[in-house]
Coordinates of C-alpha atoms and ligand atoms in Angstrom, one line a residue:
X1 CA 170.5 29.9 62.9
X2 CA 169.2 31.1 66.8
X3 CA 171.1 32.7 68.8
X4 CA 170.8 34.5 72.1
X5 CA 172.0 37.5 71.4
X6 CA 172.9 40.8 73.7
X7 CA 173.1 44.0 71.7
X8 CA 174.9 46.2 73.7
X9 CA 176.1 47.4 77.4
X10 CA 173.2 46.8 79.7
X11 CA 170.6 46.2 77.1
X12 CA 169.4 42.5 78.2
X13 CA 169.2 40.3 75.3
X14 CA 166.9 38.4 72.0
X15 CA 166.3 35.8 70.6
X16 CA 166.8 36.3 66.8
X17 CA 168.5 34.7 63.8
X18 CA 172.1 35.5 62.7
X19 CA 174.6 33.8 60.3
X20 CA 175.7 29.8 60.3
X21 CA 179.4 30.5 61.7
X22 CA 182.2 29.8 59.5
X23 CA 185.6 28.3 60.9
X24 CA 188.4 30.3 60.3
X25 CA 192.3 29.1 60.6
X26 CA 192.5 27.3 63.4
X27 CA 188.8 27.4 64.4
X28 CA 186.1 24.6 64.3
X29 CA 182.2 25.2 64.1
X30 CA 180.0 22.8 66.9
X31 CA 176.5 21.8 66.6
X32 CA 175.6 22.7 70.3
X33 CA 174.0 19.6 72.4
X34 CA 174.2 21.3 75.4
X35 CA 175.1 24.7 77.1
X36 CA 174.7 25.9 80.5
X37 CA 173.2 28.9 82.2
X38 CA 175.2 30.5 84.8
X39 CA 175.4 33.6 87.1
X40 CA 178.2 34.6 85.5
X41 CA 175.7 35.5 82.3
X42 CA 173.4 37.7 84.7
X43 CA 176.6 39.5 85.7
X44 CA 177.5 40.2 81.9
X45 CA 173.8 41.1 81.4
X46 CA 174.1 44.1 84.4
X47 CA 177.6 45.2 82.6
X48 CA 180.1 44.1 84.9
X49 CA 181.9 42.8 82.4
X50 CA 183.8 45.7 80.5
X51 CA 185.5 43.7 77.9
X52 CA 182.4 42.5 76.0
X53 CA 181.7 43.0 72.2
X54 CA 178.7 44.2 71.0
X55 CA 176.2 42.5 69.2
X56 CA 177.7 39.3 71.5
X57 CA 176.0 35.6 71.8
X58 CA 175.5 34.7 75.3
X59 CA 176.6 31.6 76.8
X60 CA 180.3 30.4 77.9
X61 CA 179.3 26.5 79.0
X62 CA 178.9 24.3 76.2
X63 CA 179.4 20.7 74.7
X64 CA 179.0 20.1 71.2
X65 CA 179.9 17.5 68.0
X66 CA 182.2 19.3 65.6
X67 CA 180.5 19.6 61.9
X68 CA 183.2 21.6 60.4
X69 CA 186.7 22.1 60.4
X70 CA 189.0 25.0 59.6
X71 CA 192.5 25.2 58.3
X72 CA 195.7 24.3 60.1
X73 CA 192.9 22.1 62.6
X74 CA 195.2 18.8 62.9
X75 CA 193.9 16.7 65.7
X76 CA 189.5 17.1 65.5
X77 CA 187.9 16.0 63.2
X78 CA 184.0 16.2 62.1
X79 CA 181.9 14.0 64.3
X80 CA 184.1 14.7 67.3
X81 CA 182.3 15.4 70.5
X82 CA 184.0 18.3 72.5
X83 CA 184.0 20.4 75.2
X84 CA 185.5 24.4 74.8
X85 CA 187.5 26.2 78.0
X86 CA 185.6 29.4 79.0
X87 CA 188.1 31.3 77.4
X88 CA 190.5 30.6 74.0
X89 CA 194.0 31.4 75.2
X90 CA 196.6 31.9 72.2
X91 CA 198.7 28.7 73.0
X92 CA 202.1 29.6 72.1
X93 CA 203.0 31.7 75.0
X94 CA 205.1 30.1 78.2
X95 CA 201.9 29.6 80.0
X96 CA 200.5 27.8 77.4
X97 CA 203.4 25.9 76.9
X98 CA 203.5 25.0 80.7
X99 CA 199.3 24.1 80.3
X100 CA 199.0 27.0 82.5
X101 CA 196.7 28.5 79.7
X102 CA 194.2 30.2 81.7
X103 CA 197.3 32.7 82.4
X104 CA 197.5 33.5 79.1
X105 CA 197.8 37.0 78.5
X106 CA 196.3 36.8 75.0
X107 CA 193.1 34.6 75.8
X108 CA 189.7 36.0 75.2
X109 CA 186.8 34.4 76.7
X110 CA 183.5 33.5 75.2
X111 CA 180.3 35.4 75.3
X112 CA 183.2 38.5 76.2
X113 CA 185.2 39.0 73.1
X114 CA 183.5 36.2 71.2
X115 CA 180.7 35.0 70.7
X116 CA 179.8 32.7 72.7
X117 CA 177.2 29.6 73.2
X118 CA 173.4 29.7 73.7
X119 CA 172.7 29.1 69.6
X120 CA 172.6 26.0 67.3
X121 CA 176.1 26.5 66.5
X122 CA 179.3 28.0 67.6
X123 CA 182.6 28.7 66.4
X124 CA 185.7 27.7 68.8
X125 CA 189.0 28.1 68.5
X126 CA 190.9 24.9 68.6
X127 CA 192.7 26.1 71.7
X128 CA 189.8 25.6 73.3
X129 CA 188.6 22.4 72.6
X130 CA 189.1 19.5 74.8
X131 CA 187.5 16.0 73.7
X132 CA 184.6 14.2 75.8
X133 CA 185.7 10.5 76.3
X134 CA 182.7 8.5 75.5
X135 CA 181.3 7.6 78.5
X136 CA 180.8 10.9 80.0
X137 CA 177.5 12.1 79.0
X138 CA 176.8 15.6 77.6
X139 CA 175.3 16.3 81.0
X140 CA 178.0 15.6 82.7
X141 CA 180.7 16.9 80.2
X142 CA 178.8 20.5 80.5
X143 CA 179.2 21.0 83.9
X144 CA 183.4 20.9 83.2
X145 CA 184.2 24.1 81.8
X146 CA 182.7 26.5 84.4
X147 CA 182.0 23.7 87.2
X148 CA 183.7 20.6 87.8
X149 CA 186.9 21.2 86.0
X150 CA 187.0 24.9 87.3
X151 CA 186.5 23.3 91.2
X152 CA 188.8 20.7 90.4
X153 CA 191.6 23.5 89.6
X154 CA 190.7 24.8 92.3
X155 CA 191.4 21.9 95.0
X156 CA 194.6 21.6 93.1
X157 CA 196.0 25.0 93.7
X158 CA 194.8 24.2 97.3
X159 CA 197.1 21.2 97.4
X160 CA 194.4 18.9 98.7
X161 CA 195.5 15.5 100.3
X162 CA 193.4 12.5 100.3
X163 CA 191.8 12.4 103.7
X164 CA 191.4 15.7 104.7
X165 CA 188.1 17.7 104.9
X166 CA 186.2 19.7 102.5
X167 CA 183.6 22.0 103.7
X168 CA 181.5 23.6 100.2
X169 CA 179.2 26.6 101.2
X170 CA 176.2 26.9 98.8
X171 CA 176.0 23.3 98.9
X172 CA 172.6 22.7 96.8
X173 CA 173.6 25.5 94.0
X174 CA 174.8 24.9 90.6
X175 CA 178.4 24.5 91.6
X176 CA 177.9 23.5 95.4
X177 CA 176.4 20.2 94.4
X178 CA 178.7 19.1 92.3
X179 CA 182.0 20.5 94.2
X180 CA 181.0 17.9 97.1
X181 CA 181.0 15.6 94.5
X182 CA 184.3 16.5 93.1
X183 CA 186.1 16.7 96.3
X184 CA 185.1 13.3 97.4
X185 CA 186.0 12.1 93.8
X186 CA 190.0 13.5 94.7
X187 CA 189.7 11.8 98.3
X188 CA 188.1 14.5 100.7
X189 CA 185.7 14.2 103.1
X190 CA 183.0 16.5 102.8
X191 CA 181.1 18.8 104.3
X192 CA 178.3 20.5 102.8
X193 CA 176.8 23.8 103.9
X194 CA 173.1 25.1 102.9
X195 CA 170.8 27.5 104.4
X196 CA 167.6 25.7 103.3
X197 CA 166.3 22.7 105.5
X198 CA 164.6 21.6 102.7
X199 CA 167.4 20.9 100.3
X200 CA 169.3 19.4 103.4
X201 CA 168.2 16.0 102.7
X202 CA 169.3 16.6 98.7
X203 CA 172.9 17.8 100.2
X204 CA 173.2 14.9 102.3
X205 CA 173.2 12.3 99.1
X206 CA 176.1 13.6 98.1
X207 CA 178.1 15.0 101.5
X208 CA 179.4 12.6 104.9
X209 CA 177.8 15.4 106.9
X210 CA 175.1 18.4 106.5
X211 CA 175.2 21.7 108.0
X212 CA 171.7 24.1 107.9
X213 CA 172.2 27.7 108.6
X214 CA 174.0 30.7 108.2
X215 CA 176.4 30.7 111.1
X216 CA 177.8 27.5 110.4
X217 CA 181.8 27.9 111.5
X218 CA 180.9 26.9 115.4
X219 CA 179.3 23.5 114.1
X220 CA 181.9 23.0 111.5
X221 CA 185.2 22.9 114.1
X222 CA 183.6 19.8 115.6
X223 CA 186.1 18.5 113.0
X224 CA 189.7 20.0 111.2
X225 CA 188.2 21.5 108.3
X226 CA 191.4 21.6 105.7
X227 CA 189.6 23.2 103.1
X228 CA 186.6 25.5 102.1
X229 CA 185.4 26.1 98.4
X230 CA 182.8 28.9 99.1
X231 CA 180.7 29.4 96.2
X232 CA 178.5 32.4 97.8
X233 CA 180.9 35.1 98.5
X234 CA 180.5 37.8 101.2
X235 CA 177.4 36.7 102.9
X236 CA 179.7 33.6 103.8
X237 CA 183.2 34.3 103.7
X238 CA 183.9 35.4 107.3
X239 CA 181.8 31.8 108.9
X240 CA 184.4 30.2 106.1
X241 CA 187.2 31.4 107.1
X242 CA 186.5 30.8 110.9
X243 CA 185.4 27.2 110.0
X244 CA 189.5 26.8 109.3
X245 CA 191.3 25.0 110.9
X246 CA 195.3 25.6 111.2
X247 CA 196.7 25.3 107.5
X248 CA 193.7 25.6 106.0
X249 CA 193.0 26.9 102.5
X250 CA 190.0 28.8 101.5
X251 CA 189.3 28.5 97.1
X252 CA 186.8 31.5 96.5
X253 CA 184.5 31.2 93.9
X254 CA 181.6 32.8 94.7
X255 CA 180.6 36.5 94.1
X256 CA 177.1 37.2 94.5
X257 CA 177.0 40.5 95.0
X258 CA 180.9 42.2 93.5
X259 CA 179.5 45.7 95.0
X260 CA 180.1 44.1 98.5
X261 CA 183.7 44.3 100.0
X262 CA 185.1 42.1 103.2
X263 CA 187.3 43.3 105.7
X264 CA 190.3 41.0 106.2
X265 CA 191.5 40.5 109.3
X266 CA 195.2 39.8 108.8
X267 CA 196.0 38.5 111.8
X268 CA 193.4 36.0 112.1
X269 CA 194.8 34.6 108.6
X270 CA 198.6 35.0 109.6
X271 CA 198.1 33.5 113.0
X272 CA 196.2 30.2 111.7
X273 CA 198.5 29.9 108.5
X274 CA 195.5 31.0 106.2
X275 CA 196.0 30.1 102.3
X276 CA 192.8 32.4 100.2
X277 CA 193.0 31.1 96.9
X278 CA 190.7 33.2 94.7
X279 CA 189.7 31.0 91.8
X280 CA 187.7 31.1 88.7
X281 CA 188.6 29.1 85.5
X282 CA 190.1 25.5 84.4
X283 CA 192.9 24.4 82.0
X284 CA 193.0 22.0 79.7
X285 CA 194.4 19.5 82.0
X286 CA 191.8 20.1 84.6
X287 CA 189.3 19.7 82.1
X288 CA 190.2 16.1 81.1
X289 CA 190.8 15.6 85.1
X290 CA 187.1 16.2 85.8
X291 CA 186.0 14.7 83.0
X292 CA 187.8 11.1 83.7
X293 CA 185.9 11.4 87.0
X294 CA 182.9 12.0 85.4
X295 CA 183.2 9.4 82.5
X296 CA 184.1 6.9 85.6
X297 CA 180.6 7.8 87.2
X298 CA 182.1 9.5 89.9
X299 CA 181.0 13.0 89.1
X300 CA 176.9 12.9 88.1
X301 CA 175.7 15.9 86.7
X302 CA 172.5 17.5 89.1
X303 CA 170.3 19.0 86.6
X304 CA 167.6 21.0 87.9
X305 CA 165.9 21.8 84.4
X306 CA 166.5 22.1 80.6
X307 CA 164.8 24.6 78.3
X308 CA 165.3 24.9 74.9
X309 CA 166.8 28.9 73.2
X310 CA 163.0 30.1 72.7
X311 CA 162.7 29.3 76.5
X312 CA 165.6 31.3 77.5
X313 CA 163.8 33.5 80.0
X314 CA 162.3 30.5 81.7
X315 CA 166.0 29.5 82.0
X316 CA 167.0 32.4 84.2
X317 CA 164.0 32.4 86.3
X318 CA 164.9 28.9 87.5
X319 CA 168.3 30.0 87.6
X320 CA 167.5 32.5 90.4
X321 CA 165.1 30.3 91.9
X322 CA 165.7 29.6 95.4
X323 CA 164.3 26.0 95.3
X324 CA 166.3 24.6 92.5
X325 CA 169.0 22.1 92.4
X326 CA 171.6 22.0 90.2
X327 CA 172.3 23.9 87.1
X328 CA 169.8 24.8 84.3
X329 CA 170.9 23.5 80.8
X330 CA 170.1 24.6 77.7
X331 CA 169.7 22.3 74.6
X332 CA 169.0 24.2 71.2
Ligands
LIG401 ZN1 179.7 29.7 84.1
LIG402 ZN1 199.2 31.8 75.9

């Protein structure tokens, strides 16, 4: 089959033919219908991931019909459409057991110690696997792994109530666009942030108010912002956290640039009874959350392009393109 494959530390990647994946105990081989491109994958590509095997297929996102079954697999069967967590965590440990999996201290992550899921097929460990309910499209059930589910962990760790206000930095991006959408699906009001006039009008579809610029904290206090889900990093964390009110919670997802450091201020945080959550993955549990929400039509996926494993580098380019909305899928 095609795979995208990276061959070593730093090294970018191909496209080139490797082996039909087998399942193992416990494992089950997908036919890929969708996966996702994400700037998690140009961080891998520039080695800030030390973990990573080498040769390694790229690709962590994924939604896929299961053609093949391994032994011990009890409760998927062929046919089965499914979704995989970003990582396989062992699922015996106490976290596990708790369905606090992505604490496991045995899990290994796709595209880092596995392969992972930019080819026809992948292998998945059944740990993984969650199933798509039928009415969520393999659009929508994409975005869950490393988007909606992970945001949706996220506003639970940050405790959010129904009817307070959710301010999303990066509003257009990949995960901006559909955090507005997720917060409003729990309850929030939202609030969404972008530096580009033109995309404002694309923000305001899916937030109750639209903020343009970079120094955006002054504007945001006209109201109690409760929560921020920054999805940028360092070029907007400080205007995030001033955009809190009293109580507030900031969920950090973004990292543009992990060279960059922030100085805290700890006062400022103790004083206003800060809460910074940083936040990457989803559980299980999240995972069906999000996906409810998206099979209920609450959640729809923004999809700013699709291009096929040959057209990978087309992929990235609209990936870093400033103009885009959405996330860039890959179908094989
Ligand atoms: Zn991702
Ligand atoms: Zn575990």
């Amino acid at each position: 089959m095609k795979a995208v494959v990276v061959k070593g530390h730093k090294q970018g990647y191909e496209v080139r033919d490797v082996q039909d994946p087998r399942p193992g105990g416990g494992e089950v081989v997908i036919r890929v219908r969708r996966a996702a491109l994400c700037y998690r994958d140009l961080l891998q590509l520039q080695g800030f991931y030390p973990r990573m095997k080498y040769p390694v297929i790229l690709g962590h996102e994924v939604v896929g019909e299961i053609v093949e079954v391994g032994q011990g697999v009890n409760n998927f069967s062929p046919g089965d459409r499914v979704i995989s967590l970003l990582y396989a965590p062992d699922g015996t440990c106490h976290y596990c057991r708790e369905g606090e999996e992505a604490y496991c201290h045995s899990r290994l992550g796709y595209s880092e110690e596995l392969d992972g899921f930019f080819a026809e097929m992948a292998k998945v460990k059944v740990t993984s696997l969650v199933k798509v309910p039928a009415d969520a499209s393999d659009e929508g059930a994409v975005m869950v792994p490393c988007v909606t589910g992970m945001v949706y962990r996220g506003l639970r760790r940050a405790n959010l109530r129904e009817g307070e206000t959710v301010l999303v930095t990066g509003a257009s991006g990949g995960v901006g666009i559909h955090a507005l959408q997720v917060a409003k699906a729990m309850g929030a009001r939202v609030v969404g942030v972008t530096t580009s006039e033109e995309k404002a009008s694309i923000v305001g579809k899916y937030a109750d108010r639209v903020i343009v610029g970079s120094k955006f904290s002054e504007e945001a206090k006209k109201e109690d912002i409760n929560v921020v889900i920054d999805t940028v990093g360092t070029p907007t964390f400080d205007e995030s956290l001033k955009s809190l009110w009293m109580g507030g919670r900031i969920v950090q997802i973004g990292n543009v640039d992990p060279t960059q450091s922030y100085q805290l201020r700890l006062g400022y945080t103790i004083l206003k009874d800060i809460a910074i959550i940083g936040h990457a993955s989803a559980t299980k549990r999240d995972a069906e959350g999000a996906l409810k929400l998206t099979a209920e039509g609450k959640i729809r996926p923004v999809v700013a392009g699709t291009v096929s494993l040959q057209e990978i580098d087309k992929g990235y380019e609209m990936l870093k393109d400033k103009h885009k909305v959405g996330k860039v899928l890959l179908s094989p």
